[in-house]
Amino acid sequence: MVLETVNENLCVNKLIATKKDIIMVEGDMIVPDSKPDILNTICTSGVVCVYKKDVLTEKVRIDGNINTCIMYLADDTQDKVRGINTSLDFSEVIQVQNAKEGMNSLIQTKLKSIECKVINGRKVGIKATLEVDIKIYTKEEVEIVNHIQNAEGIQLLKEDLRVNSLVGMGENKIYTKDNITIDNIDNLAEILKTDLAIVDKDVKISYNKILAKAEAHVKIMYLTEDNRVNSVDTKIPIVGFIDIPNVTEENICDLDYEIKNMIMKPNASEEHSIYIELEIGVTAICYEEKQINLIQDLYSPCENLEFNKKKITTITNKQVRKEIKQIRENIEIEGMENKNIIDVDVCPVIEKQENSNSRIIYTGNLEINFVLSNQDLQMEVRNAKIPFEYTLDGIEEAENVNSKLEMEVANQDFIVQDGGMVTSNVDLVMNNDMYRSTNMNIMNEIQTNGEREAEDYSLILYVVKKGDTLWKIAKKYGSTIDDIVRTNGIEDENLINIGQKLFIPRYVKTGIHYE
């Protein structure tokens, strides 16, 4: 006979596969006839655009390009600084076990390094390394049994859980454009270097809609027509909506931004400005927190029960914490004396993560690239590293926490002191996304199948072994926790000791217990 149950629905964003990989992108570039020969390169920068991602059977395909700026020393009588721009296309297929067409994905592509080598005065070779972090998900609807109606004598092992149930996923493209104003005295000749990052991310939730807000932080170094090097630093607003049915302001939402396309060029219609146009993809994953009273196990002392049982993994205790990490260091770099800092790139990198007790400790470095000039306006690049440690305190059972840390450079200031010492002041925004994975036993189609075989004892003596609980003992011998507790005078049913002797009474449906 099938038993009548009370059920609740739970939607699990099931993680199917993860993979981290490296993509090598290489290409050659011929210097345009309008540019002088290259004597040597000064620095190379790039912005990664991923315009297409496909999850296929057992693999993922990624298509994109790297918008590259090369600043070089011209091979002419005046040794001028010049710049050339190009785009490196890439298309990569990465094998991902268990991936299937139609599954959802979260794929983050980051430029790890880019370098340029002079082949001859009219040709350069470019080599870039991309880090790819792939996560493949599938949506799974699960029906949870909360209670069994008219379940006389059936013993239930329940657990109160707060789990994060998937509300929905959505994505959209945001288009933004702007004219970046440069100094009025500057007539733009060439763009020498470009850096772009998505910062100041924020999310607002209303019924059925997600408002995604962020800023594109753009730094451009450029050459003027009178052979001066200058730079401009600005932020461009990014605002867009994502429609997700049934999402409300009480829900938790993860946003992921990705640059899909970028156009940057001198503004033909407005003097002293640079035109920039961005296409940005935004993906939202929203969760609601549910309190469930889950049946983890069940049995009947007097009847045989049959049921289907499976184990699922879901997430719980999802939270986001945002903190500021200040780094104040003096660093000594050879050859910095009598140099002017034209531009500084700061890239925070985590080398190690340690979860222990109530804290998570991150150890990493600030990788810093200085673009310098001397009194003769000759350019060069110097590199430095500043080690740092960041501790996230107050984390319950931190050793079981999954965490993703995203870092943004909020403020940076570098001053060259007398003697070449550099004073560094950097503020990092530490965005911590944390959750726990929990395993749940899901049961359904519960039914009775005749009486349990009668035992030939009324009371037995049992010695507690390692790993025993009263639930396991009661289930094994067809008794109940209440009967064992009462018979043995146990004060705390969750506390029994190895070697402890217990009298186990046989359960009788009438409520009569044999002493």
Short mmCIF file of C-alpha atoms in Angstrom, two decimals:
data_model
loop_
_atom_site.label_atom_id
_atom_site.label_comp_id
_atom_site.label_asym_id
_atom_site.label_seq_id
_atom_site.Cartn_x
_atom_site.Cartn_y
_atom_site.Cartn_z
CA MET A 1 0.00 0.00 0.00
CA VAL A 2 1.40 3.39 -1.03
CA LEU A 3 1.48 5.84 1.88
CA GLU A 4 0.13 9.35 1.54
CA THR A 5 2.87 11.97 1.88
CA VAL A 6 3.22 15.76 2.21
CA ASN A 7 5.74 17.04 -0.34
CA GLU A 8 7.70 20.21 -1.11
CA ASN A 9 9.49 21.22 -4.31
CA LEU A 10 13.15 22.17 -4.40
CA CYS A 11 15.08 23.30 -7.47
CA VAL A 12 18.78 22.41 -7.46
CA ASN A 13 21.38 24.14 -9.60
CA LYS A 14 23.42 20.97 -9.92
CA LEU A 15 27.12 21.37 -10.63
CA ILE A 16 27.96 18.78 -13.29
CA ALA A 17 31.58 19.56 -14.15
CA THR A 18 34.40 21.99 -13.44
CA LYS A 19 37.60 22.54 -15.35
CA LYS A 20 40.42 25.05 -15.42
CA ASP A 21 42.49 25.29 -18.56
CA ILE A 22 45.00 27.47 -20.39
CA ILE A 23 44.49 28.85 -23.90
CA MET A 24 47.55 29.99 -25.85
CA VAL A 25 46.83 32.65 -28.47
CA GLU A 26 49.58 33.53 -30.97
CA GLY A 27 49.77 35.69 -34.05
CA ASP A 28 52.00 37.93 -36.14
CA MET A 29 51.44 41.53 -37.11
CA ILE A 30 52.90 43.54 -39.95
CA VAL A 31 53.62 47.17 -39.11
CA PRO A 32 51.46 49.44 -41.31
CA ASP A 33 53.28 51.45 -44.00
CA SER A 34 52.27 54.66 -42.20
CA LYS A 35 54.29 53.63 -39.10
CA PRO A 36 58.06 53.66 -38.64
CA ASP A 37 60.06 50.47 -38.08
CA ILE A 38 60.18 48.90 -34.62
CA LEU A 39 63.46 49.08 -32.74
CA ASN A 40 62.08 47.32 -29.63
CA THR A 41 58.81 47.03 -27.75
CA ILE A 42 58.15 48.88 -24.49
CA CYS A 43 54.96 47.18 -23.29
CA THR A 44 51.97 45.24 -24.60
CA SER A 45 48.43 45.35 -23.22
CA GLY A 46 45.25 43.51 -24.14
CA VAL A 47 41.52 43.36 -23.44
CA VAL A 48 39.83 39.95 -23.81
CA CYS A 49 36.45 39.79 -25.55
CA VAL A 50 34.47 36.52 -25.63
CA TYR A 51 31.59 36.83 -28.06
CA LYS A 52 30.42 33.20 -28.14
CA LYS A 53 30.35 30.21 -25.77
CA ASP A 54 28.75 26.85 -26.54
CA VAL A 55 28.31 23.81 -24.31
CA LEU A 56 28.46 20.69 -26.48
CA THR A 57 28.65 16.98 -25.74
CA GLU A 58 31.76 16.38 -23.61
CA LYS A 59 33.26 19.75 -24.61
CA VAL A 60 32.97 23.53 -24.54
CA ARG A 61 33.77 25.89 -27.40
CA ILE A 62 34.95 29.46 -26.77
CA ASP A 63 35.30 32.11 -29.50
CA GLY A 64 36.71 35.59 -29.00
CA ASN A 65 39.53 38.00 -29.59
CA ILE A 66 42.14 40.02 -27.75
CA ASN A 67 42.24 43.75 -28.53
CA THR A 68 45.96 44.42 -28.35
CA CYS A 69 47.96 47.64 -27.99
CA ILE A 70 51.71 47.59 -28.57
CA MET A 71 53.82 50.54 -27.43
CA TYR A 72 57.23 50.56 -29.09
CA LEU A 73 60.36 52.56 -29.68
CA ALA A 74 60.56 53.65 -33.32
CA ASP A 75 63.73 52.98 -35.27
CA ASP A 76 64.27 56.52 -36.51
CA THR A 77 66.59 59.42 -35.81
CA GLN A 78 64.40 60.77 -32.99
CA ASP A 79 63.69 57.44 -31.23
CA LYS A 80 60.03 58.33 -30.80
CA VAL A 81 57.49 56.33 -28.86
CA ARG A 82 54.82 54.95 -31.18
CA GLY A 83 51.86 52.61 -30.93
CA ILE A 84 50.12 49.99 -33.07
CA ASN A 85 46.84 48.17 -32.42
CA THR A 86 45.61 44.81 -33.59
CA SER A 87 43.09 42.09 -32.78
CA LEU A 88 44.06 38.48 -32.11
CA ASP A 89 41.21 36.06 -32.85
CA PHE A 90 40.93 32.73 -31.06
CA SER A 91 38.61 29.72 -31.17
CA GLU A 92 39.21 26.92 -28.70
CA VAL A 93 37.49 23.60 -27.97
CA ILE A 94 38.08 22.32 -24.44
CA GLN A 95 37.18 18.76 -23.43
CA VAL A 96 34.84 18.75 -20.39
CA GLN A 97 33.67 15.37 -19.13
CA ASN A 98 29.90 15.02 -18.47
CA ALA A 99 29.03 18.23 -20.35
CA LYS A 100 25.96 17.96 -22.58
CA GLU A 101 24.42 20.26 -25.13
CA GLY A 102 21.86 22.61 -23.58
CA MET A 103 23.41 22.70 -20.11
CA ASN A 104 24.03 26.04 -18.42
CA SER A 105 27.58 27.31 -18.04
CA LEU A 106 29.60 29.90 -16.20
CA ILE A 107 32.86 30.44 -18.09
CA GLN A 108 35.34 33.09 -16.99
CA THR A 109 38.25 33.97 -19.27
CA LYS A 110 41.12 36.04 -17.91
CA LEU A 111 44.26 37.40 -19.59
CA LYS A 112 47.16 36.00 -17.59
CA SER A 113 50.00 37.39 -19.70
CA ILE A 114 50.72 38.96 -23.08
CA GLU A 115 54.07 39.65 -24.70
CA CYS A 116 55.39 40.89 -28.00
CA LYS A 117 58.61 39.93 -29.76
CA VAL A 118 60.24 41.82 -32.63
CA ILE A 119 60.81 39.48 -35.58
CA ASN A 120 62.17 42.24 -37.78
CA GLY A 121 61.65 45.97 -38.13
CA ARG A 122 58.31 45.47 -39.91
CA LYS A 123 56.97 42.41 -38.14
CA VAL A 124 56.19 41.39 -34.56
CA GLY A 125 55.01 38.16 -32.96
CA ILE A 126 52.39 38.29 -30.19
CA LYS A 127 51.82 35.56 -27.63
CA ALA A 128 49.02 35.67 -25.03
CA THR A 129 48.06 33.26 -22.25
CA LEU A 130 44.42 33.03 -21.18
CA GLU A 131 43.16 31.34 -18.02
CA VAL A 132 39.75 29.70 -18.41
CA ASP A 133 37.57 28.66 -15.46
CA ILE A 134 34.61 26.48 -16.57
CA LYS A 135 31.59 25.43 -14.50
CA ILE A 136 28.75 23.42 -16.06
CA TYR A 137 25.34 23.27 -14.38
CA THR A 138 22.02 21.58 -14.95
CA LYS A 139 18.66 22.41 -13.39
CA GLU A 140 17.10 19.56 -11.40
CA GLU A 141 13.59 19.67 -9.91
CA VAL A 142 13.38 17.59 -6.71
CA GLU A 143 10.27 16.63 -4.72
CA ILE A 144 11.00 16.34 -0.99
CA VAL A 145 8.85 14.30 1.41
CA ASN A 146 8.25 16.39 4.53
CA HIS A 147 5.68 14.23 6.31
CA ILE A 148 3.83 10.91 6.07
CA GLN A 149 0.09 10.96 6.73
CA ASN A 150 -1.38 8.41 9.22
CA ALA A 151 2.07 6.91 9.79
CA GLU A 152 1.34 5.09 13.05
CA GLY A 153 4.47 3.43 14.37
CA ILE A 154 6.70 4.61 11.52
CA GLN A 155 9.96 6.04 12.84
CA LEU A 156 11.26 9.15 11.08
CA LEU A 157 14.76 10.62 11.20
CA LYS A 158 14.35 14.31 10.33
CA GLU A 159 16.77 17.20 9.94
CA ASP A 160 16.04 20.92 9.79
CA LEU A 161 17.92 22.47 6.89
CA ARG A 162 18.11 25.93 5.36
CA VAL A 163 18.92 25.37 1.71
CA ASN A 164 19.28 27.68 -1.29
CA SER A 165 16.78 26.69 -3.96
CA LEU A 166 17.29 27.93 -7.51
CA VAL A 167 14.70 30.51 -8.56
CA GLY A 168 16.01 30.95 -12.08
CA MET A 169 18.78 32.00 -14.44
CA GLY A 170 18.85 34.71 -17.07
CA GLU A 171 21.18 36.73 -19.24
CA ASN A 172 21.22 39.90 -21.28
CA LYS A 173 23.53 42.07 -23.33
CA ILE A 174 24.26 45.63 -22.26
CA TYR A 175 25.48 48.17 -24.80
CA THR A 176 27.22 51.30 -23.62
CA LYS A 177 29.21 54.00 -25.38
CA ASP A 178 30.92 57.22 -24.42
CA ASN A 179 33.29 59.93 -25.61
CA ILE A 180 36.29 60.04 -23.28
CA THR A 181 37.56 63.61 -23.08
CA ILE A 182 41.31 64.22 -23.03
CA ASP A 183 43.19 67.44 -22.23
CA ASN A 184 42.16 70.36 -24.40
CA ILE A 185 45.74 71.05 -25.39
CA ASP A 186 46.19 67.48 -26.63
CA ASN A 187 45.66 66.50 -30.24
CA LEU A 188 45.44 62.71 -30.26
CA ALA A 189 47.92 60.94 -32.52
CA GLU A 190 47.91 57.30 -31.38
CA ILE A 191 46.57 55.06 -28.60
CA LEU A 192 49.55 53.44 -26.89
CA LYS A 193 48.02 51.34 -24.13
CA THR A 194 44.52 50.33 -22.95
CA ASP A 195 43.31 48.72 -19.72
CA LEU A 196 39.68 47.90 -18.97
CA ALA A 197 38.02 46.30 -15.94
CA ILE A 198 34.43 45.88 -14.73
CA VAL A 199 34.23 47.36 -11.19
CA ASP A 200 31.76 48.70 -8.59
CA LYS A 201 29.30 45.86 -9.24
CA ASP A 202 25.88 46.12 -7.65
CA VAL A 203 22.50 44.42 -8.00
CA LYS A 204 18.95 45.55 -7.24
CA ILE A 205 16.08 43.06 -7.27
CA SER A 206 12.42 43.78 -7.84
CA TYR A 207 9.62 41.39 -8.71
CA ASN A 208 10.52 39.48 -11.90
CA LYS A 209 13.49 41.77 -12.71
CA ILE A 210 17.18 42.11 -11.91
CA LEU A 211 18.83 45.53 -12.23
CA ALA A 212 22.53 45.02 -12.93
CA LYS A 213 24.75 48.02 -12.21
CA ALA A 214 28.50 48.36 -12.64
CA GLU A 215 31.16 50.58 -14.20
CA ALA A 216 33.76 50.01 -16.88
CA HIS A 217 37.02 51.41 -15.55
CA VAL A 218 39.03 52.52 -18.59
CA LYS A 219 42.65 53.68 -18.59
CA ILE A 220 44.17 54.89 -21.86
CA MET A 221 47.71 56.02 -22.51
CA TYR A 222 48.04 58.05 -25.72
CA LEU A 223 50.53 59.94 -27.86
CA THR A 224 49.88 63.53 -28.92
CA GLU A 225 50.76 65.01 -32.29
CA ASP A 226 53.55 67.04 -30.68
CA ASN A 227 55.12 63.81 -29.38
CA ARG A 228 54.02 63.93 -25.75
CA VAL A 229 52.72 60.95 -23.77
CA ASN A 230 49.63 61.48 -21.63
CA SER A 231 46.90 59.36 -20.09
CA VAL A 232 43.23 59.49 -19.18
CA ASP A 233 41.38 57.54 -16.52
CA THR A 234 37.56 57.33 -16.46
CA LYS A 235 34.57 55.18 -15.55
CA ILE A 236 31.63 54.43 -17.84
CA PRO A 237 28.26 53.38 -16.33
CA ILE A 238 26.91 49.92 -17.15
CA VAL A 239 23.18 49.47 -16.47
CA GLY A 240 20.83 46.74 -17.70
CA PHE A 241 17.81 44.61 -16.77
CA ILE A 242 17.49 40.82 -16.70
CA ASP A 243 14.04 39.23 -16.60
CA ILE A 244 13.70 36.23 -14.27
CA PRO A 245 10.18 35.02 -13.39
CA ASN A 246 9.25 34.91 -9.68
CA VAL A 247 12.43 36.59 -8.43
CA THR A 248 11.87 38.93 -5.45
CA GLU A 249 13.98 41.32 -3.41
CA GLU A 250 14.42 38.68 -0.66
CA ASN A 251 16.37 36.46 -3.04
CA ILE A 252 20.15 36.21 -3.45
CA CYS A 253 21.54 36.93 -6.91
CA ASP A 254 24.95 36.16 -8.43
CA LEU A 255 26.01 38.31 -11.40
CA ASP A 256 28.77 37.57 -13.86
CA TYR A 257 29.99 40.20 -16.36
CA GLU A 258 31.90 39.49 -19.56
CA ILE A 259 33.15 41.82 -22.28
CA LYS A 260 31.87 40.56 -25.63
CA ASN A 261 33.04 43.33 -27.96
CA MET A 262 34.95 46.59 -27.77
CA ILE A 263 35.51 49.44 -30.23
CA MET A 264 37.95 52.21 -29.36
CA LYS A 265 39.20 54.90 -31.73
CA PRO A 266 39.90 58.64 -32.00
CA ASN A 267 36.62 60.54 -32.22
CA ALA A 268 36.19 61.83 -35.77
CA SER A 269 33.33 64.19 -34.88
CA GLU A 270 34.55 65.66 -31.60
CA GLU A 271 38.06 67.02 -30.98
CA HIS A 272 40.10 66.07 -27.93
CA SER A 273 38.19 62.86 -27.26
CA ILE A 274 38.30 59.08 -27.75
CA TYR A 275 35.20 57.14 -28.76
CA ILE A 276 34.55 53.85 -26.95
CA GLU A 277 31.74 51.36 -27.44
CA LEU A 278 31.25 48.23 -25.33
CA GLU A 279 29.04 45.17 -25.56
CA ILE A 280 28.86 43.41 -22.19
CA GLY A 281 27.15 40.13 -21.39
CA VAL A 282 25.58 39.74 -17.95
CA THR A 283 24.46 36.41 -16.47
CA ALA A 284 22.29 36.23 -13.33
CA ILE A 285 21.69 33.20 -11.09
CA CYS A 286 19.09 33.74 -8.36
CA TYR A 287 18.37 31.67 -5.24
CA GLU A 288 15.78 31.70 -2.49
CA GLU A 289 16.46 30.43 1.01
CA LYS A 290 14.11 27.66 2.14
CA GLN A 291 13.62 26.12 5.57
CA ILE A 292 12.84 22.42 5.14
CA ASN A 293 12.24 19.59 7.59
CA LEU A 294 13.77 16.76 5.62
CA ILE A 295 13.23 13.05 6.25
CA GLN A 296 16.72 11.54 6.11
CA ASP A 297 15.73 7.96 6.99
CA LEU A 298 12.68 5.92 8.13
CA TYR A 299 11.63 2.44 9.15
CA SER A 300 8.77 0.62 10.82
CA PRO A 301 9.43 -1.81 13.71
CA CYS A 302 6.39 -3.88 12.80
CA GLU A 303 5.96 -3.50 9.03
CA ASN A 304 8.22 -3.80 6.01
CA LEU A 305 8.66 -0.48 4.20
CA GLU A 306 9.78 -0.04 0.63
CA PHE A 307 10.80 3.28 -0.93
CA ASN A 308 13.06 4.84 -3.52
CA LYS A 309 16.03 6.72 -2.16
CA LYS A 310 18.61 8.92 -3.84
CA LYS A 311 21.25 11.35 -2.67
CA ILE A 312 21.48 14.89 -4.06
CA THR A 313 23.93 17.69 -3.41
CA THR A 314 22.72 21.25 -3.00
CA ILE A 315 23.99 24.49 -1.47
CA THR A 316 23.21 26.10 1.87
CA ASN A 317 24.20 29.18 3.89
CA LYS A 318 24.95 31.22 0.77
CA GLN A 319 26.22 34.71 1.57
CA VAL A 320 28.27 37.53 0.09
CA ARG A 321 30.71 39.63 2.10
CA LYS A 322 32.45 42.74 0.83
CA GLU A 323 35.49 44.19 2.58
CA ILE A 324 38.36 46.59 1.89
CA LYS A 325 41.95 45.38 2.15
CA GLN A 326 44.50 48.19 2.49
CA ILE A 327 48.08 47.56 1.41
CA ARG A 328 50.68 50.13 2.45
CA GLU A 329 54.24 49.19 1.54
CA ASN A 330 57.55 50.77 0.57
CA ILE A 331 59.22 48.83 -2.22
CA GLU A 332 62.72 49.20 -3.59
CA ILE A 333 63.04 48.83 -7.37
CA GLU A 334 66.37 49.10 -9.10
CA GLY A 335 66.67 52.01 -11.52
CA MET A 336 63.67 54.03 -10.27
CA GLU A 337 65.68 57.09 -9.25
CA ASN A 338 65.12 60.18 -11.45
CA LYS A 339 62.24 58.42 -13.25
CA ASN A 340 58.70 59.61 -13.69
CA ILE A 341 55.82 57.15 -13.36
CA ILE A 342 53.66 57.43 -16.47
CA ASP A 343 51.33 54.51 -15.74
CA VAL A 344 50.96 51.64 -13.26
CA ASP A 345 49.13 48.32 -13.74
CA VAL A 346 48.17 46.53 -10.51
CA CYS A 347 46.99 42.93 -10.68
CA PRO A 348 46.16 41.11 -7.40
CA VAL A 349 46.78 37.35 -7.58
CA ILE A 350 45.87 34.75 -4.94
CA GLU A 351 48.51 32.03 -4.64
CA LYS A 352 47.13 30.02 -1.70
CA GLN A 353 43.87 29.58 0.24
CA GLU A 354 43.63 27.93 3.66
CA ASN A 355 40.32 27.14 5.40
CA SER A 356 40.62 26.38 9.11
CA ASN A 357 38.48 26.77 12.24
CA SER A 358 36.50 30.01 11.83
CA ARG A 359 38.59 31.75 9.19
CA ILE A 360 39.74 31.68 5.60
CA ILE A 361 43.27 32.91 4.92
CA TYR A 362 44.29 34.06 1.44
CA THR A 363 47.95 34.56 0.55
CA GLY A 364 48.92 36.37 -2.64
CA ASN A 365 50.85 39.09 -4.43
CA LEU A 366 50.21 42.41 -6.05
CA GLU A 367 51.87 42.11 -9.45
CA ILE A 368 52.82 45.63 -10.48
CA ASN A 369 54.04 46.95 -13.84
CA PHE A 370 55.44 50.49 -13.91
CA VAL A 371 55.69 52.44 -17.19
CA LEU A 372 58.45 55.01 -16.64
CA SER A 373 60.13 57.85 -18.49
CA ASN A 374 63.41 59.66 -17.86
CA GLN A 375 64.42 63.27 -18.44
CA ASP A 376 64.99 62.52 -22.15
CA LEU A 377 61.40 61.15 -22.38
CA GLN A 378 62.68 57.65 -23.04
CA MET A 379 60.19 54.97 -21.92
CA GLU A 380 60.77 51.70 -20.10
CA VAL A 381 58.90 49.15 -17.93
CA ARG A 382 59.82 47.87 -14.48
CA ASN A 383 58.09 45.10 -12.53
CA ALA A 384 57.56 44.49 -8.83
CA LYS A 385 55.62 42.24 -6.45
CA ILE A 386 54.13 43.06 -3.07
CA PRO A 387 53.11 40.02 -0.98
CA PHE A 388 49.93 40.31 1.08
CA GLU A 389 47.70 38.24 3.34
CA TYR A 390 43.95 38.63 3.71
CA THR A 391 41.98 36.94 6.50
CA LEU A 392 38.23 36.46 6.50
CA ASP A 393 37.12 35.93 10.12
CA GLY A 394 33.91 34.79 11.76
CA ILE A 395 33.16 31.92 9.35
CA GLU A 396 31.30 29.04 11.00
CA GLU A 397 32.88 25.67 10.13
CA ALA A 398 35.18 27.41 7.66
CA GLU A 399 36.84 24.14 6.64
CA ASN A 400 33.58 23.09 4.93
CA VAL A 401 32.96 26.40 3.15
CA ASN A 402 33.28 26.85 -0.62
CA SER A 403 34.41 30.37 -1.44
CA LYS A 404 35.05 32.45 -4.52
CA LEU A 405 37.05 35.65 -4.09
CA GLU A 406 36.93 38.44 -6.65
CA MET A 407 39.27 41.40 -6.19
CA GLU A 408 38.99 44.93 -7.55
CA VAL A 409 41.60 47.67 -7.33
CA ALA A 410 39.61 50.58 -5.86
CA ASN A 411 42.43 53.06 -5.34
CA GLN A 412 46.14 53.11 -6.08
CA ASP A 413 48.87 55.64 -5.49
CA PHE A 414 52.62 55.28 -6.10
CA ILE A 415 55.23 57.92 -5.29
CA VAL A 416 58.96 57.71 -6.08
CA GLN A 417 60.94 58.98 -3.10
CA ASP A 418 64.51 60.27 -3.06
CA GLY A 419 66.86 57.36 -3.58
CA GLY A 420 64.40 55.43 -5.74
CA MET A 421 62.19 53.98 -2.97
CA VAL A 422 58.53 53.72 -4.05
CA THR A 423 55.71 54.36 -1.57
CA SER A 424 52.71 52.19 -2.48
CA ASN A 425 49.14 52.75 -1.32
CA VAL A 426 46.60 50.28 -2.74
CA ASP A 427 43.00 49.58 -1.69
CA LEU A 428 41.51 46.28 -2.78
CA VAL A 429 37.79 45.52 -2.74
CA MET A 430 37.44 41.89 -1.64
CA ASN A 431 34.15 40.36 -2.84
CA ASN A 432 33.64 37.03 -1.08
CA ASP A 433 30.94 34.65 -2.34
CA MET A 434 30.55 31.75 0.12
CA TYR A 435 28.35 28.68 0.54
CA ARG A 436 28.38 25.13 1.82
CA SER A 437 27.60 21.98 -0.11
CA THR A 438 25.26 19.59 1.66
CA ASN A 439 24.13 16.06 0.82
CA MET A 440 20.46 15.18 1.24
CA ASN A 441 18.69 11.84 1.13
CA ILE A 442 15.52 12.17 -0.95
CA MET A 443 12.81 9.51 -0.58
CA ASN A 444 9.61 8.88 -2.54
CA GLU A 445 7.07 6.18 -3.40
CA ILE A 446 6.95 5.00 0.22
CA GLN A 447 4.76 1.94 0.72
CA THR A 448 4.14 -0.90 3.15
CA ASN A 449 4.74 -4.49 2.13
CA GLY A 450 3.46 -6.81 4.85
CA GLU A 451 4.40 -7.29 8.48
CA ARG A 452 8.00 -7.38 9.59
CA GLU A 453 9.27 -10.86 10.51
CA ALA A 454 8.71 -11.47 14.21
CA GLU A 455 11.81 -11.60 16.42
CA ASP A 456 12.23 -14.30 19.08
CA TYR A 457 13.41 -11.91 21.77
CA SER A 458 11.77 -9.30 23.96
CA LEU A 459 14.94 -7.67 25.31
CA ILE A 460 18.59 -7.89 24.29
CA LEU A 461 21.84 -6.48 25.68
CA TYR A 462 23.86 -4.42 23.18
CA VAL A 463 27.38 -2.95 23.52
CA VAL A 464 27.83 0.40 21.73
CA LYS A 465 30.43 0.35 18.94
CA LYS A 466 32.25 3.12 17.12
CA GLY A 467 29.93 4.99 14.74
CA ASP A 468 26.74 3.87 16.47
CA THR A 469 23.77 6.16 17.06
CA LEU A 470 20.51 5.35 18.80
CA TRP A 471 18.78 5.65 15.43
CA LYS A 472 21.01 2.99 13.85
CA ILE A 473 20.62 0.65 16.84
CA ALA A 474 16.83 1.06 17.02
CA LYS A 475 16.44 0.50 13.27
CA LYS A 476 18.64 -2.59 13.32
CA TYR A 477 16.71 -4.31 16.11
CA GLY A 478 13.19 -3.09 15.29
CA SER A 479 12.93 -0.93 18.37
CA THR A 480 12.50 2.84 18.78
CA ILE A 481 14.71 5.59 20.17
CA ASP A 482 12.01 6.49 22.73
CA ASP A 483 11.83 2.92 24.04
CA ILE A 484 15.64 2.62 24.32
CA VAL A 485 15.90 5.98 26.08
CA ARG A 486 13.15 5.11 28.55
CA THR A 487 14.44 1.61 29.27
CA ASN A 488 18.03 2.76 29.91
CA GLY A 489 17.32 6.10 31.58
CA ILE A 490 19.31 8.02 28.96
CA GLU A 491 19.24 11.80 29.50
CA ASP A 492 20.64 12.89 26.11
CA GLU A 493 19.71 10.67 23.16
CA ASN A 494 22.55 12.21 21.10
CA LEU A 495 25.18 11.17 23.63
CA ILE A 496 26.17 7.52 23.92
CA ASN A 497 29.66 6.15 24.53
CA ILE A 498 31.68 3.35 22.94
CA GLY A 499 31.49 0.31 25.22
CA GLN A 500 28.26 1.45 26.90
CA LYS A 501 25.79 -1.40 27.56
CA LEU A 502 22.20 -0.83 26.45
CA PHE A 503 19.05 -2.90 26.88
CA ILE A 504 17.13 -2.93 23.59
CA PRO A 505 13.40 -3.69 23.97
CA ARG A 506 11.39 -5.03 21.06
CA TYR A 507 8.75 -2.59 19.83
CA VAL A 508 5.14 -3.66 20.30
CA LYS A 509 2.46 -1.77 18.38
CA THR A 510 0.03 -1.83 21.31
CA GLY A 511 2.53 0.16 23.34
CA ILE A 512 3.26 -2.77 25.72
CA HIS A 513 7.00 -3.11 26.40
CA TYR A 514 8.57 -6.25 27.74
CA GLU A 515 10.80 -5.64 30.72
#
